[in-house]
PDB file of C-alpha atoms in Angstrom:
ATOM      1  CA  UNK N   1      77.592 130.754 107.824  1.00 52.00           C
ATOM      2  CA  UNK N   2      74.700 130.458 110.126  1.00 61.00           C
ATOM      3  CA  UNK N   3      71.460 130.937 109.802  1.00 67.00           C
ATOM      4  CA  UNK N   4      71.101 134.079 111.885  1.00 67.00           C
ATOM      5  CA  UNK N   5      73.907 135.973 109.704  1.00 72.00           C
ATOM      6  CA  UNK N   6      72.594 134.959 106.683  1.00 77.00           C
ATOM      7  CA  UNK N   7      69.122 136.810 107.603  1.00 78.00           C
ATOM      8  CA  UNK N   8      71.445 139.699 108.938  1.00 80.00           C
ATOM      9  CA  UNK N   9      73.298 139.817 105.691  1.00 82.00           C
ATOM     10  CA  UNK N  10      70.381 139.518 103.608  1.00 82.00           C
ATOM     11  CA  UNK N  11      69.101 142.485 105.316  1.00 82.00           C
ATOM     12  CA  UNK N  12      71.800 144.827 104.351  1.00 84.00           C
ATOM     13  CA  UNK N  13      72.099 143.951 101.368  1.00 83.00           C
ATOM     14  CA  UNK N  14      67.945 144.849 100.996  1.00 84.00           C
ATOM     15  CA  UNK N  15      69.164 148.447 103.205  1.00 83.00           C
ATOM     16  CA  UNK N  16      72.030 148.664 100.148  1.00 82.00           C
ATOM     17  CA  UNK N  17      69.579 148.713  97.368  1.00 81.00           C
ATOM     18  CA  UNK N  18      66.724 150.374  99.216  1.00 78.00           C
ATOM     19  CA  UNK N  19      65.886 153.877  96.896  1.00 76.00           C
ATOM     20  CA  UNK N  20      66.088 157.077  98.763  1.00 71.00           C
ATOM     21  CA  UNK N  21      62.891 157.363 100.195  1.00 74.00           C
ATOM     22  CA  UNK N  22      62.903 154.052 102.403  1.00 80.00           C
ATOM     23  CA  UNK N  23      66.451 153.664 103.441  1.00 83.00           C
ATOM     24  CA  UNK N  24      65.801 154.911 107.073  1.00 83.00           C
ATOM     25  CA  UNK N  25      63.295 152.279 107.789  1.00 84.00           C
ATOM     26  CA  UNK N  26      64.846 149.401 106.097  1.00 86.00           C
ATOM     27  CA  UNK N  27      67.702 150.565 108.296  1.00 88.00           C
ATOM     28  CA  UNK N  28      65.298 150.509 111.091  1.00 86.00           C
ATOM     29  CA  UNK N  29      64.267 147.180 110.297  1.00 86.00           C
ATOM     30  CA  UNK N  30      67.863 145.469 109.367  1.00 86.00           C
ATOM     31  CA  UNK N  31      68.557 146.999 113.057  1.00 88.00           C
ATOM     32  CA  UNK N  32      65.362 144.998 114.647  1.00 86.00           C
ATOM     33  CA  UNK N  33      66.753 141.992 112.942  1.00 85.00           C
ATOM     34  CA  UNK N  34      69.923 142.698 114.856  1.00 86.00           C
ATOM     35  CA  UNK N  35      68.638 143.210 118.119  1.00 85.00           C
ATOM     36  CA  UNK N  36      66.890 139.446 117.576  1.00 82.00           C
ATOM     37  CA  UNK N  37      70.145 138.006 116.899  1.00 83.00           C
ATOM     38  CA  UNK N  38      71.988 139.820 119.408  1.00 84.00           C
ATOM     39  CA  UNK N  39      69.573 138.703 122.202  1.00 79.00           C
ATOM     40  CA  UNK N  40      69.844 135.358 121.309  1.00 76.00           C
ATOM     41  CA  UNK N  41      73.745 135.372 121.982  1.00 77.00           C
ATOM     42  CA  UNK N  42      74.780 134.951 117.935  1.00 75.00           C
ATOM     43  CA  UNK N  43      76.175 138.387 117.352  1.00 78.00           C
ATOM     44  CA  UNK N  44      77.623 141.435 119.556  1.00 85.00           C
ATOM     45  CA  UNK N  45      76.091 144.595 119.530  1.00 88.00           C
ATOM     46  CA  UNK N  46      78.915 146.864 118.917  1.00 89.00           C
ATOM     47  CA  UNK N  47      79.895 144.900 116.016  1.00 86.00           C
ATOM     48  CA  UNK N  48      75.857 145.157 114.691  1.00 86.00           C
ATOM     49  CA  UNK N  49      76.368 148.465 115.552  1.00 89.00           C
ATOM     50  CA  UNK N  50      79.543 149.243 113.693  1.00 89.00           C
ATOM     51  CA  UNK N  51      78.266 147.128 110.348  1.00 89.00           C
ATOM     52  CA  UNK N  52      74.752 148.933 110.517  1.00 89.00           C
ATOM     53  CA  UNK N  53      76.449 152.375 111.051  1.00 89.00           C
ATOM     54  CA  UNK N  54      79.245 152.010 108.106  1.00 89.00           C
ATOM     55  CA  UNK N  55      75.951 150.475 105.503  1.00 86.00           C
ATOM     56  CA  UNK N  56      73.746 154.023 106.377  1.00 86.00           C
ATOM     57  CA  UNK N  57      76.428 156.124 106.008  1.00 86.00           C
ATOM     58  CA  UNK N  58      77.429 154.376 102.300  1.00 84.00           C
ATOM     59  CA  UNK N  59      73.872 154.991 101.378  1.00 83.00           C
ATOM     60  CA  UNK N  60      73.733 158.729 102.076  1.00 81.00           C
ATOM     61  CA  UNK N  61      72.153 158.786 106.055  1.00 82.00           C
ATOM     62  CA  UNK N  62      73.172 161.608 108.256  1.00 84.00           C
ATOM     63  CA  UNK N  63      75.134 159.861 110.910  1.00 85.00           C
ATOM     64  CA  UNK N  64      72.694 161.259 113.823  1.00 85.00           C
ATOM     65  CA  UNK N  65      69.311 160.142 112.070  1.00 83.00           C
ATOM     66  CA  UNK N  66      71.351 156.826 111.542  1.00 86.00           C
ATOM     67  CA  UNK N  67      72.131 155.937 114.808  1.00 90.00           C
ATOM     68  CA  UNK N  68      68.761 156.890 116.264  1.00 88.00           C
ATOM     69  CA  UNK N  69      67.276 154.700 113.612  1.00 86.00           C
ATOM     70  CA  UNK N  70      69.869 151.579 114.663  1.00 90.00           C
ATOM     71  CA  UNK N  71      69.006 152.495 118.233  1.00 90.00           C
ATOM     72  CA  UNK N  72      65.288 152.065 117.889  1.00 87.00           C
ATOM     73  CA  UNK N  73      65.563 148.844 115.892  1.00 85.00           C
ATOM     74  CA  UNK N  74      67.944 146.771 118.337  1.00 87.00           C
ATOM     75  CA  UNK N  75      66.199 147.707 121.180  1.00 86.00           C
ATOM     76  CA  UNK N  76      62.782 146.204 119.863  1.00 84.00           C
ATOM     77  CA  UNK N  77      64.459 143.278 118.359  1.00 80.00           C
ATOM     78  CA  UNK N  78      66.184 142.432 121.832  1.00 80.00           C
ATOM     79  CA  UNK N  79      62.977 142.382 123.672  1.00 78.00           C
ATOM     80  CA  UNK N  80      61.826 139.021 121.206  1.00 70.00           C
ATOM     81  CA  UNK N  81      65.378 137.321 120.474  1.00 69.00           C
ATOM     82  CA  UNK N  82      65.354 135.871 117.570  1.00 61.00           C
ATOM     83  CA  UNK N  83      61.741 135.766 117.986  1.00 52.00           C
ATOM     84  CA  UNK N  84      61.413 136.551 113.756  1.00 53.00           C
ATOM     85  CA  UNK N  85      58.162 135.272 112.155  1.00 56.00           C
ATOM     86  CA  UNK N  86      58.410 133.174 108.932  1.00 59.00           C
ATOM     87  CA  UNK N  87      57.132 136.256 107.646  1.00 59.00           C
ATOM     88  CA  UNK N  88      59.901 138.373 109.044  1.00 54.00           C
ATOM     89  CA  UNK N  89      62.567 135.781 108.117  1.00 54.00           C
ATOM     90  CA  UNK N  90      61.198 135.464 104.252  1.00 57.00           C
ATOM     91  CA  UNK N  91      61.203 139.700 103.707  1.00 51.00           C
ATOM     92  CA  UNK N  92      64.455 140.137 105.474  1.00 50.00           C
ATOM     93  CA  UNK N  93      66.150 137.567 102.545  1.00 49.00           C
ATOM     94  CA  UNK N  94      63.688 138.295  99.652  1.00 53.00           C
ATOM     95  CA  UNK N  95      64.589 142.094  98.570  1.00 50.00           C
ATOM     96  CA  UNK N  96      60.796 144.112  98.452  1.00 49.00           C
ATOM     97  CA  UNK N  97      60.600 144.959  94.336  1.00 51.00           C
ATOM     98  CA  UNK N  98      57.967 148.296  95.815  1.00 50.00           C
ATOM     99  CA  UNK N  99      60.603 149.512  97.638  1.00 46.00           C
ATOM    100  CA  UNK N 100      63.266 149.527  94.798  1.00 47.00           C
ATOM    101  CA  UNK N 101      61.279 151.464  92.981  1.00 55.00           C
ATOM    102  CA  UNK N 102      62.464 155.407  92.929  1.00 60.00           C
ATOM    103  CA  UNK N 103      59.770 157.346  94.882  1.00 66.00           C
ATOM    104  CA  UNK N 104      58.243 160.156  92.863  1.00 78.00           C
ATOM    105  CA  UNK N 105      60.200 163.238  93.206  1.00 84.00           C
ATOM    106  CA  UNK N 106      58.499 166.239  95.248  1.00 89.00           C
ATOM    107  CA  UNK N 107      59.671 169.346  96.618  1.00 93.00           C
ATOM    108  CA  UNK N 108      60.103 170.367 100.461  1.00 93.00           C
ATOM    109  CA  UNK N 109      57.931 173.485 100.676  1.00 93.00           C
ATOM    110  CA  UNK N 110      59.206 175.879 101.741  1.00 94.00           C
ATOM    111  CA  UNK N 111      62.712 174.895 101.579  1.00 94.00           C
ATOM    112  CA  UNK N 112      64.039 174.580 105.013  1.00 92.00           C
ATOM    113  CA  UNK N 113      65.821 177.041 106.438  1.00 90.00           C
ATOM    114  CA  UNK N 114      69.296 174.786 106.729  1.00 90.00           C
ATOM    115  CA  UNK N 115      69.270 174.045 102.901  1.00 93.00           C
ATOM    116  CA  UNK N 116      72.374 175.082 101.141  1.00 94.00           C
ATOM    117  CA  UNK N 117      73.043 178.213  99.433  1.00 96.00           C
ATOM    118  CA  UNK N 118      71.254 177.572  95.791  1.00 96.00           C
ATOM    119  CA  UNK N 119      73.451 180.588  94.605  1.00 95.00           C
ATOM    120  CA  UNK N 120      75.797 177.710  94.281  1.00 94.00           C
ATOM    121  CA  UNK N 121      74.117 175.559  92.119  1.00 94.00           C
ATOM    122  CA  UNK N 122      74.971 174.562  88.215  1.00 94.00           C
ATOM    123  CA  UNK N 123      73.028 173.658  85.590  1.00 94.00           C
ATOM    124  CA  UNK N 124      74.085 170.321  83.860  1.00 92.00           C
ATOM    125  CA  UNK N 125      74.677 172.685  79.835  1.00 92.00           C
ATOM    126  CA  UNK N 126      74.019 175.684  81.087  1.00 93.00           C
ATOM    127  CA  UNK N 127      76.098 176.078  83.863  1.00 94.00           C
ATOM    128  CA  UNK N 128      75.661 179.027  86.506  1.00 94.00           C
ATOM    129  CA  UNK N 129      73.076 181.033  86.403  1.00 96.00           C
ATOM    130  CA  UNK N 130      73.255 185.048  86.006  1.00 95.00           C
ATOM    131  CA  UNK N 131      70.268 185.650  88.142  1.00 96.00           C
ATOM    132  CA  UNK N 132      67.875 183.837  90.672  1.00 97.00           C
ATOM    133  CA  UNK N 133      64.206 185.135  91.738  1.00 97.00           C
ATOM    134  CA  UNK N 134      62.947 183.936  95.322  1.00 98.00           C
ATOM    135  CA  UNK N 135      59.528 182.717  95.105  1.00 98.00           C
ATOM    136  CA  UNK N 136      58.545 182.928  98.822  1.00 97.00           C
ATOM    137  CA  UNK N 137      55.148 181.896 100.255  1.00 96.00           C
ATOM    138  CA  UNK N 138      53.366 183.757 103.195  1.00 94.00           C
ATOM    139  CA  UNK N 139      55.460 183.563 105.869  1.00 94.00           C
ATOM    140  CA  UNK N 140      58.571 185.181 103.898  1.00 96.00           C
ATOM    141  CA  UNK N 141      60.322 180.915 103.476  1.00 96.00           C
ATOM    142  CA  UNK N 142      61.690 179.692  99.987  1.00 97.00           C
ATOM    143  CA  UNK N 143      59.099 178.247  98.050  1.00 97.00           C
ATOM    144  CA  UNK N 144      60.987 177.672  95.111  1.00 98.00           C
ATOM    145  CA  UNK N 145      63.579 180.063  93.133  1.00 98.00           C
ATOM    146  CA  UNK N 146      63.624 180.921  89.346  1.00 98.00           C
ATOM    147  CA  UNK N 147      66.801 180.685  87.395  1.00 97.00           C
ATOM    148  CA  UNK N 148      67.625 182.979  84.569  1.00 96.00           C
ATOM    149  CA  UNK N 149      70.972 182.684  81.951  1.00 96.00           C
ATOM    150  CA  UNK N 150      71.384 185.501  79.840  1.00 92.00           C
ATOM    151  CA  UNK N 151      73.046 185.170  76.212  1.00 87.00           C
ATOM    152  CA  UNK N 152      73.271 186.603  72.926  1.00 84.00           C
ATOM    153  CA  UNK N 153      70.602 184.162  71.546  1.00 83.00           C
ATOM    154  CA  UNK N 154      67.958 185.364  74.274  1.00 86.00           C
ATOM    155  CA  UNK N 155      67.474 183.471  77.751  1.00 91.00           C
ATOM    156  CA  UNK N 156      66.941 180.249  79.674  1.00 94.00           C
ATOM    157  CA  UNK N 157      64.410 179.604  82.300  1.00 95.00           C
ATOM    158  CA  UNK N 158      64.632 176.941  84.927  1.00 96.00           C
ATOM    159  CA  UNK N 159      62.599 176.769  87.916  1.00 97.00           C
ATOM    160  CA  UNK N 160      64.530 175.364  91.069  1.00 97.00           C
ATOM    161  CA  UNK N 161      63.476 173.468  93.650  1.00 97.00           C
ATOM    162  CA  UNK N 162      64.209 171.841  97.167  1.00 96.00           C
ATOM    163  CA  UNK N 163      63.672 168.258  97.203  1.00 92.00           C
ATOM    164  CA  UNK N 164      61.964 166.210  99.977  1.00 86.00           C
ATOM    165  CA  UNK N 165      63.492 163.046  99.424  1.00 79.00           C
ATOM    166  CA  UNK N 166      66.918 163.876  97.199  1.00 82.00           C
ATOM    167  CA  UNK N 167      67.333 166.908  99.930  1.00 88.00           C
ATOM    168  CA  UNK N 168      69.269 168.844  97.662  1.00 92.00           C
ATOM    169  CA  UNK N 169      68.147 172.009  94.784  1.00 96.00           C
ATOM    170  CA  UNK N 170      67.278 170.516  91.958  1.00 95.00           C
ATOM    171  CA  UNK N 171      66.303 171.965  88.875  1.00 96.00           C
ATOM    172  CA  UNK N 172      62.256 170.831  89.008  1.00 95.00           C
ATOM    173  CA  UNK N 173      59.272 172.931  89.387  1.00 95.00           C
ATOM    174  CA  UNK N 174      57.556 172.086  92.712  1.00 95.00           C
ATOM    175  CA  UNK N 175      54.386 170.797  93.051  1.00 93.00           C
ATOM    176  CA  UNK N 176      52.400 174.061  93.726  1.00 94.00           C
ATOM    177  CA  UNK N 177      53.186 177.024  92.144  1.00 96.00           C
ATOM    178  CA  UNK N 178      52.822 180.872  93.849  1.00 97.00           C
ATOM    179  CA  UNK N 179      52.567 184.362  92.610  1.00 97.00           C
ATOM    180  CA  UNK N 180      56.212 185.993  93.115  1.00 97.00           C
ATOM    181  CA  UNK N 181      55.740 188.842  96.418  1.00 97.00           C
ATOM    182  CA  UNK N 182      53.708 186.750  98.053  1.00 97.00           C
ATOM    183  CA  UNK N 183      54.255 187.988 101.403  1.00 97.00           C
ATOM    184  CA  UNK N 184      53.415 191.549 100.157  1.00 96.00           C
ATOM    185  CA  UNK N 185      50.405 190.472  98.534  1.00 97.00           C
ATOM    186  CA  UNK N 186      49.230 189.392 101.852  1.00 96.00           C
ATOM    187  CA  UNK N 187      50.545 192.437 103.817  1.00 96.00           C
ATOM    188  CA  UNK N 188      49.168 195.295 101.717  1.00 96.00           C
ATOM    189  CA  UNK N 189      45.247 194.209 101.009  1.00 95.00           C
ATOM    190  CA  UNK N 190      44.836 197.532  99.832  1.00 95.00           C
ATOM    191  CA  UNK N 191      47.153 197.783  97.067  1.00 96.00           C
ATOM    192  CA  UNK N 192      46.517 197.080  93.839  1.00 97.00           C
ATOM    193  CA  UNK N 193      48.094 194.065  91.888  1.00 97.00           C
ATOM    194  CA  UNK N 194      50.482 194.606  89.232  1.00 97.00           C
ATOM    195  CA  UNK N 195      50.583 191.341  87.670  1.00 97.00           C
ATOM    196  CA  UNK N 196      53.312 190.958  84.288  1.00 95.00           C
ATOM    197  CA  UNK N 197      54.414 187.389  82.782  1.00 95.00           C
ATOM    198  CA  UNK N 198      57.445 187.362  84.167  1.00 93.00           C
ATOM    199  CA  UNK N 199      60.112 187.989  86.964  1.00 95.00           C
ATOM    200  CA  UNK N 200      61.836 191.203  84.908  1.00 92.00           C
ATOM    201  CA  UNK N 201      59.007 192.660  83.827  1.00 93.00           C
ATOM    202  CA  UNK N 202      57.150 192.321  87.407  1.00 94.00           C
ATOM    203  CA  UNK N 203      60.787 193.883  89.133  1.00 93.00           C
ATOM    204  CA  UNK N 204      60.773 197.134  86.098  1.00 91.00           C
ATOM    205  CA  UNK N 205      56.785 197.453  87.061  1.00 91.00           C
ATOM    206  CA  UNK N 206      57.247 197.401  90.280  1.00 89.00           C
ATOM    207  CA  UNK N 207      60.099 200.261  90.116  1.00 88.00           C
ATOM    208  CA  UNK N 208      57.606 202.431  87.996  1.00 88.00           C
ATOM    209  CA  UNK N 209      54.755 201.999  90.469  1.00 87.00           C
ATOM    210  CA  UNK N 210      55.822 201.599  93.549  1.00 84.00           C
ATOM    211  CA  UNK N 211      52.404 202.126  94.960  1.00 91.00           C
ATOM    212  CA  UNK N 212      51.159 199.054  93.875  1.00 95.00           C
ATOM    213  CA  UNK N 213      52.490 195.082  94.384  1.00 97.00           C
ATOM    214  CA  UNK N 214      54.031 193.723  91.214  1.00 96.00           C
ATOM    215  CA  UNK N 215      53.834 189.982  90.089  1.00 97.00           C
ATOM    216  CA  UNK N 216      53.981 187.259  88.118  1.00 97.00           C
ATOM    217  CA  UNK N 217      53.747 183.666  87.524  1.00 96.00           C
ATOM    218  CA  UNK N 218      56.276 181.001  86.495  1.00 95.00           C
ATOM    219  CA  UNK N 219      55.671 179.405  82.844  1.00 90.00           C
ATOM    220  CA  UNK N 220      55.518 182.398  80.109  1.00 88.00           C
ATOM    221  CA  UNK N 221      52.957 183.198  78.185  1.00 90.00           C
ATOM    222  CA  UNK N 222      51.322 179.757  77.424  1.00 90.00           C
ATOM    223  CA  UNK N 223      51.284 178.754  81.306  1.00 92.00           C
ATOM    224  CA  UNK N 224      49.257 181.162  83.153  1.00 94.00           C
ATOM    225  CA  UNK N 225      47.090 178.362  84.576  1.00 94.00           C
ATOM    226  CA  UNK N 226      49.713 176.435  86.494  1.00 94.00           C
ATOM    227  CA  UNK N 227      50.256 179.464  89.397  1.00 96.00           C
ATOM    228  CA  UNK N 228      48.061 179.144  91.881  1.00 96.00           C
ATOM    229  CA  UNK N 229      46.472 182.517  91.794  1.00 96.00           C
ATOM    230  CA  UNK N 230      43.841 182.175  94.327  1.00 95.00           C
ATOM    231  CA  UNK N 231      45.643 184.826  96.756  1.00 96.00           C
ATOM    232  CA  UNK N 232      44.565 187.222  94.655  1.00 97.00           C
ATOM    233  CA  UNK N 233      40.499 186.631  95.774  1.00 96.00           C
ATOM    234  CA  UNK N 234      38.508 189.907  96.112  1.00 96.00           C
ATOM    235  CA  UNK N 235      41.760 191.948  94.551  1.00 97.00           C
ATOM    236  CA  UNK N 236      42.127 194.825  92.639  1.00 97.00           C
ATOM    237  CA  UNK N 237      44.397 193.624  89.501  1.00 97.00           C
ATOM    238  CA  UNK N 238      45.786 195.210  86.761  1.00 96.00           C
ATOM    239  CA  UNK N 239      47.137 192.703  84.011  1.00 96.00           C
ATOM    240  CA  UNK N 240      50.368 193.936  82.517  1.00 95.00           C
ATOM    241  CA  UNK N 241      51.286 191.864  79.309  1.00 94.00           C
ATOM    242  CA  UNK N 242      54.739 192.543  77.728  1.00 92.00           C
ATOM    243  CA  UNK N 243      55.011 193.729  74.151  1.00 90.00           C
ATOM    244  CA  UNK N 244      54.803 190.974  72.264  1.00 91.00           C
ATOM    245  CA  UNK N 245      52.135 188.736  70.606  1.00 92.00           C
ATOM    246  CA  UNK N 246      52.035 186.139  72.660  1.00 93.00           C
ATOM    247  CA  UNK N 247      51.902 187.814  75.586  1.00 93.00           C
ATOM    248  CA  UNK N 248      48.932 190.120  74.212  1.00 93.00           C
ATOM    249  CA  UNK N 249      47.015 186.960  72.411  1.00 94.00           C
ATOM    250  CA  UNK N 250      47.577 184.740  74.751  1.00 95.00           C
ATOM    251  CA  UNK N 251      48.735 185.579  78.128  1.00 96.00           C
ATOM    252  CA  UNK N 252      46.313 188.111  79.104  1.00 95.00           C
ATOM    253  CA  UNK N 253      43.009 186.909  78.296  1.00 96.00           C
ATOM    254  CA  UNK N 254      43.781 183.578  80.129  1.00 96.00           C
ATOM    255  CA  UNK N 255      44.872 185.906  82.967  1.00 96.00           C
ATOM    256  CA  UNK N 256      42.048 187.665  82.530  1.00 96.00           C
ATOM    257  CA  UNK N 257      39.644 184.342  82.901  1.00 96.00           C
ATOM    258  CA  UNK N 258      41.379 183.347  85.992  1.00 96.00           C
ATOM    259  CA  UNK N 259      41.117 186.295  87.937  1.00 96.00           C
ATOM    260  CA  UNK N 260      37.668 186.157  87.107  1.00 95.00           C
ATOM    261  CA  UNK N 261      37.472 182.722  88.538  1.00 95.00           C
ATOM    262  CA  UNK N 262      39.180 183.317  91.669  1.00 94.00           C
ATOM    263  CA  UNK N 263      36.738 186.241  91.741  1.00 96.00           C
ATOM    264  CA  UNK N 264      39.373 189.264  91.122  1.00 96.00           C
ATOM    265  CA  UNK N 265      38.415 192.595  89.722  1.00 96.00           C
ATOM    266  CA  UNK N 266      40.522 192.747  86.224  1.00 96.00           C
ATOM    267  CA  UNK N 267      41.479 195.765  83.956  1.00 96.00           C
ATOM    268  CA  UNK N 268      43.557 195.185  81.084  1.00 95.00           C
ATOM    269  CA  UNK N 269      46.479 197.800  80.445  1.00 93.00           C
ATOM    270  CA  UNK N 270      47.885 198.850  77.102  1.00 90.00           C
ATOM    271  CA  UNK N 271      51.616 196.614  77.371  1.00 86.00           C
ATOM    272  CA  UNK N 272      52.662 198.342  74.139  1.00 84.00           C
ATOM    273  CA  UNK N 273      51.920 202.052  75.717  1.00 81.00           C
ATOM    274  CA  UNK N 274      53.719 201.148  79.285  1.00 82.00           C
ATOM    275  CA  UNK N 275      56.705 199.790  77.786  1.00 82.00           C
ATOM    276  CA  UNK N 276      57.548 201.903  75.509  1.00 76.00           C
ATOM    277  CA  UNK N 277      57.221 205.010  78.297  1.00 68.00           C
ATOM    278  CA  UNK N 278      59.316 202.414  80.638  1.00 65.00           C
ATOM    279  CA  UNK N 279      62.335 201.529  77.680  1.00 63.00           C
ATOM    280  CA  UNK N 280      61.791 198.502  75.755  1.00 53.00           C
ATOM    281  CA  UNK N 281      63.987 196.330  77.542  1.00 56.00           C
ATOM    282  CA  UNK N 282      62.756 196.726  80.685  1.00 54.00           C
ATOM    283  CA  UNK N 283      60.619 193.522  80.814  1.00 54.00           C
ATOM    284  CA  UNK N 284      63.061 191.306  78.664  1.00 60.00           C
TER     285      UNK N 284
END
């Protein structure tokens, strides 16, 4: 084996064990180490091509980003045949232990508009679930989605997310979290805000008083603080809290301290009186 394919093999087998997040430019870069080989009359370009093409598409690549990644490559590496630094020649054999690594994981927000239908995704134990919430941000787009499961026992909460690198829902909070109606948040500035702990009991408030915006966070009672609340500046809100202790004790006075901070007007409603005029189930 010469030389030349033993840098070219070395460099797929560093584009084989590449982790998600760098595969397209160690593709990009196997492909420039190509077009040097191929300009200096050791290797044909349509079988590069064809061995560069079959490795992305192994590895997960869509087949157009591939190619335009392979495209890029050879022509650079043409332009300085096998015209490969020490430097060059050394990486392309030695794998890069930083770019093995996983890359932390991190939702695409909003979800893009060509991401597949979330209604079809199952939880690992707890399988489908009975009911999704849309968390969208201002512009109406996917944010993230809430997934509920219903049983005997109670419920199951799971937040669901898009990811940027694995581009696929997955079932992981994103990295910033938004009141639920944001767009009608933003497109009544009038209304007063409803806000409740969670998705049910903001849908049953909402249905009660429709002249106000409902909403709620994502967490339950002991997370108030992770929703970024801050679209709720200058607002008129009314904190809902279900009928139960620790949405009482807990809930809404840290509610009540963030609205403060994110300089809200706050009044505290009697949970116990609403729900029990609105059914006590409607916010389970």
């Amino acid at each position: 084996m010469s030389s030349a394919e033993k840098i070219f093999n070395a460099a797929l087998a560093r584009l084989s064990q590449a982790s998600e997040g760098y595969r397209n430019s160690e593709l990009n870069r196997a492909s420039y180490i190509a077009g040097g080989i191929i300009g200096a009359g050791h290797m044909s370009e349509q079988g590069a091509v064809d061995v560069l093409l079959k490795q992305a598409l192994a590895i997960g690549l869509l087949e157009k980003e591939a190619k335009s990644s392979i495209e890029s490559g050879l022509r650079r590496g043409q332009l300085k045949p096998f015209a490969l630094s020490p430097d060059d020649r050394r990486a392309a054999i030695k794998p890069n232990a930083n770019l093995l690594k996983k890359p932390k994981w991190q939702a695409m927000l909003p979800a893009p508009p060509d991401a597949p239908d979330y209604h079809l995704v199952r939880h690992y134990s707890l399988g489908t679930p009975h009911e999704f919430f849309e968390y969208l941000d201002e512009n109406g787009l996917i944010h993230f989605v809430v997934a509920r499961w219903n049983s005997e026992d109670g419920k199951e909460i799971r937040p669901l997310s898009f990811g940027l690198n694995e581009r696929r829902w997955t079932f992981k909070r994103p990295q910033r979290l938004i009141p639920l109606n944001m767009p009608e948040i933003i497109s009544n500035p009038q209304c007063k805000i409803l806000i409740c702990e969670g998705e049910t009991a903001a849908i049953a408030a909402h249905n009660m008083c429709e002249q106000m915006v409902a909403t709620c966070g994502h967490g339950g009672a002991q997370q108030a603080h992770v929703t970024d609340w801050s679209v709720l500046e200058g607002r008129e809100c009314l904190i809902l809290p279900d009928d139960d202790a620790a949405s009482i004790e807990t809930w809404a006075p840290a509610m009540q301290k963030i609205l403060f901070n994110v300089g809200a007007t706050v009044t505290l409603l009697d949970g116990h009186r609403f729900w029990e005029l609105a059914g006590e189930d409607a916010h389970e």
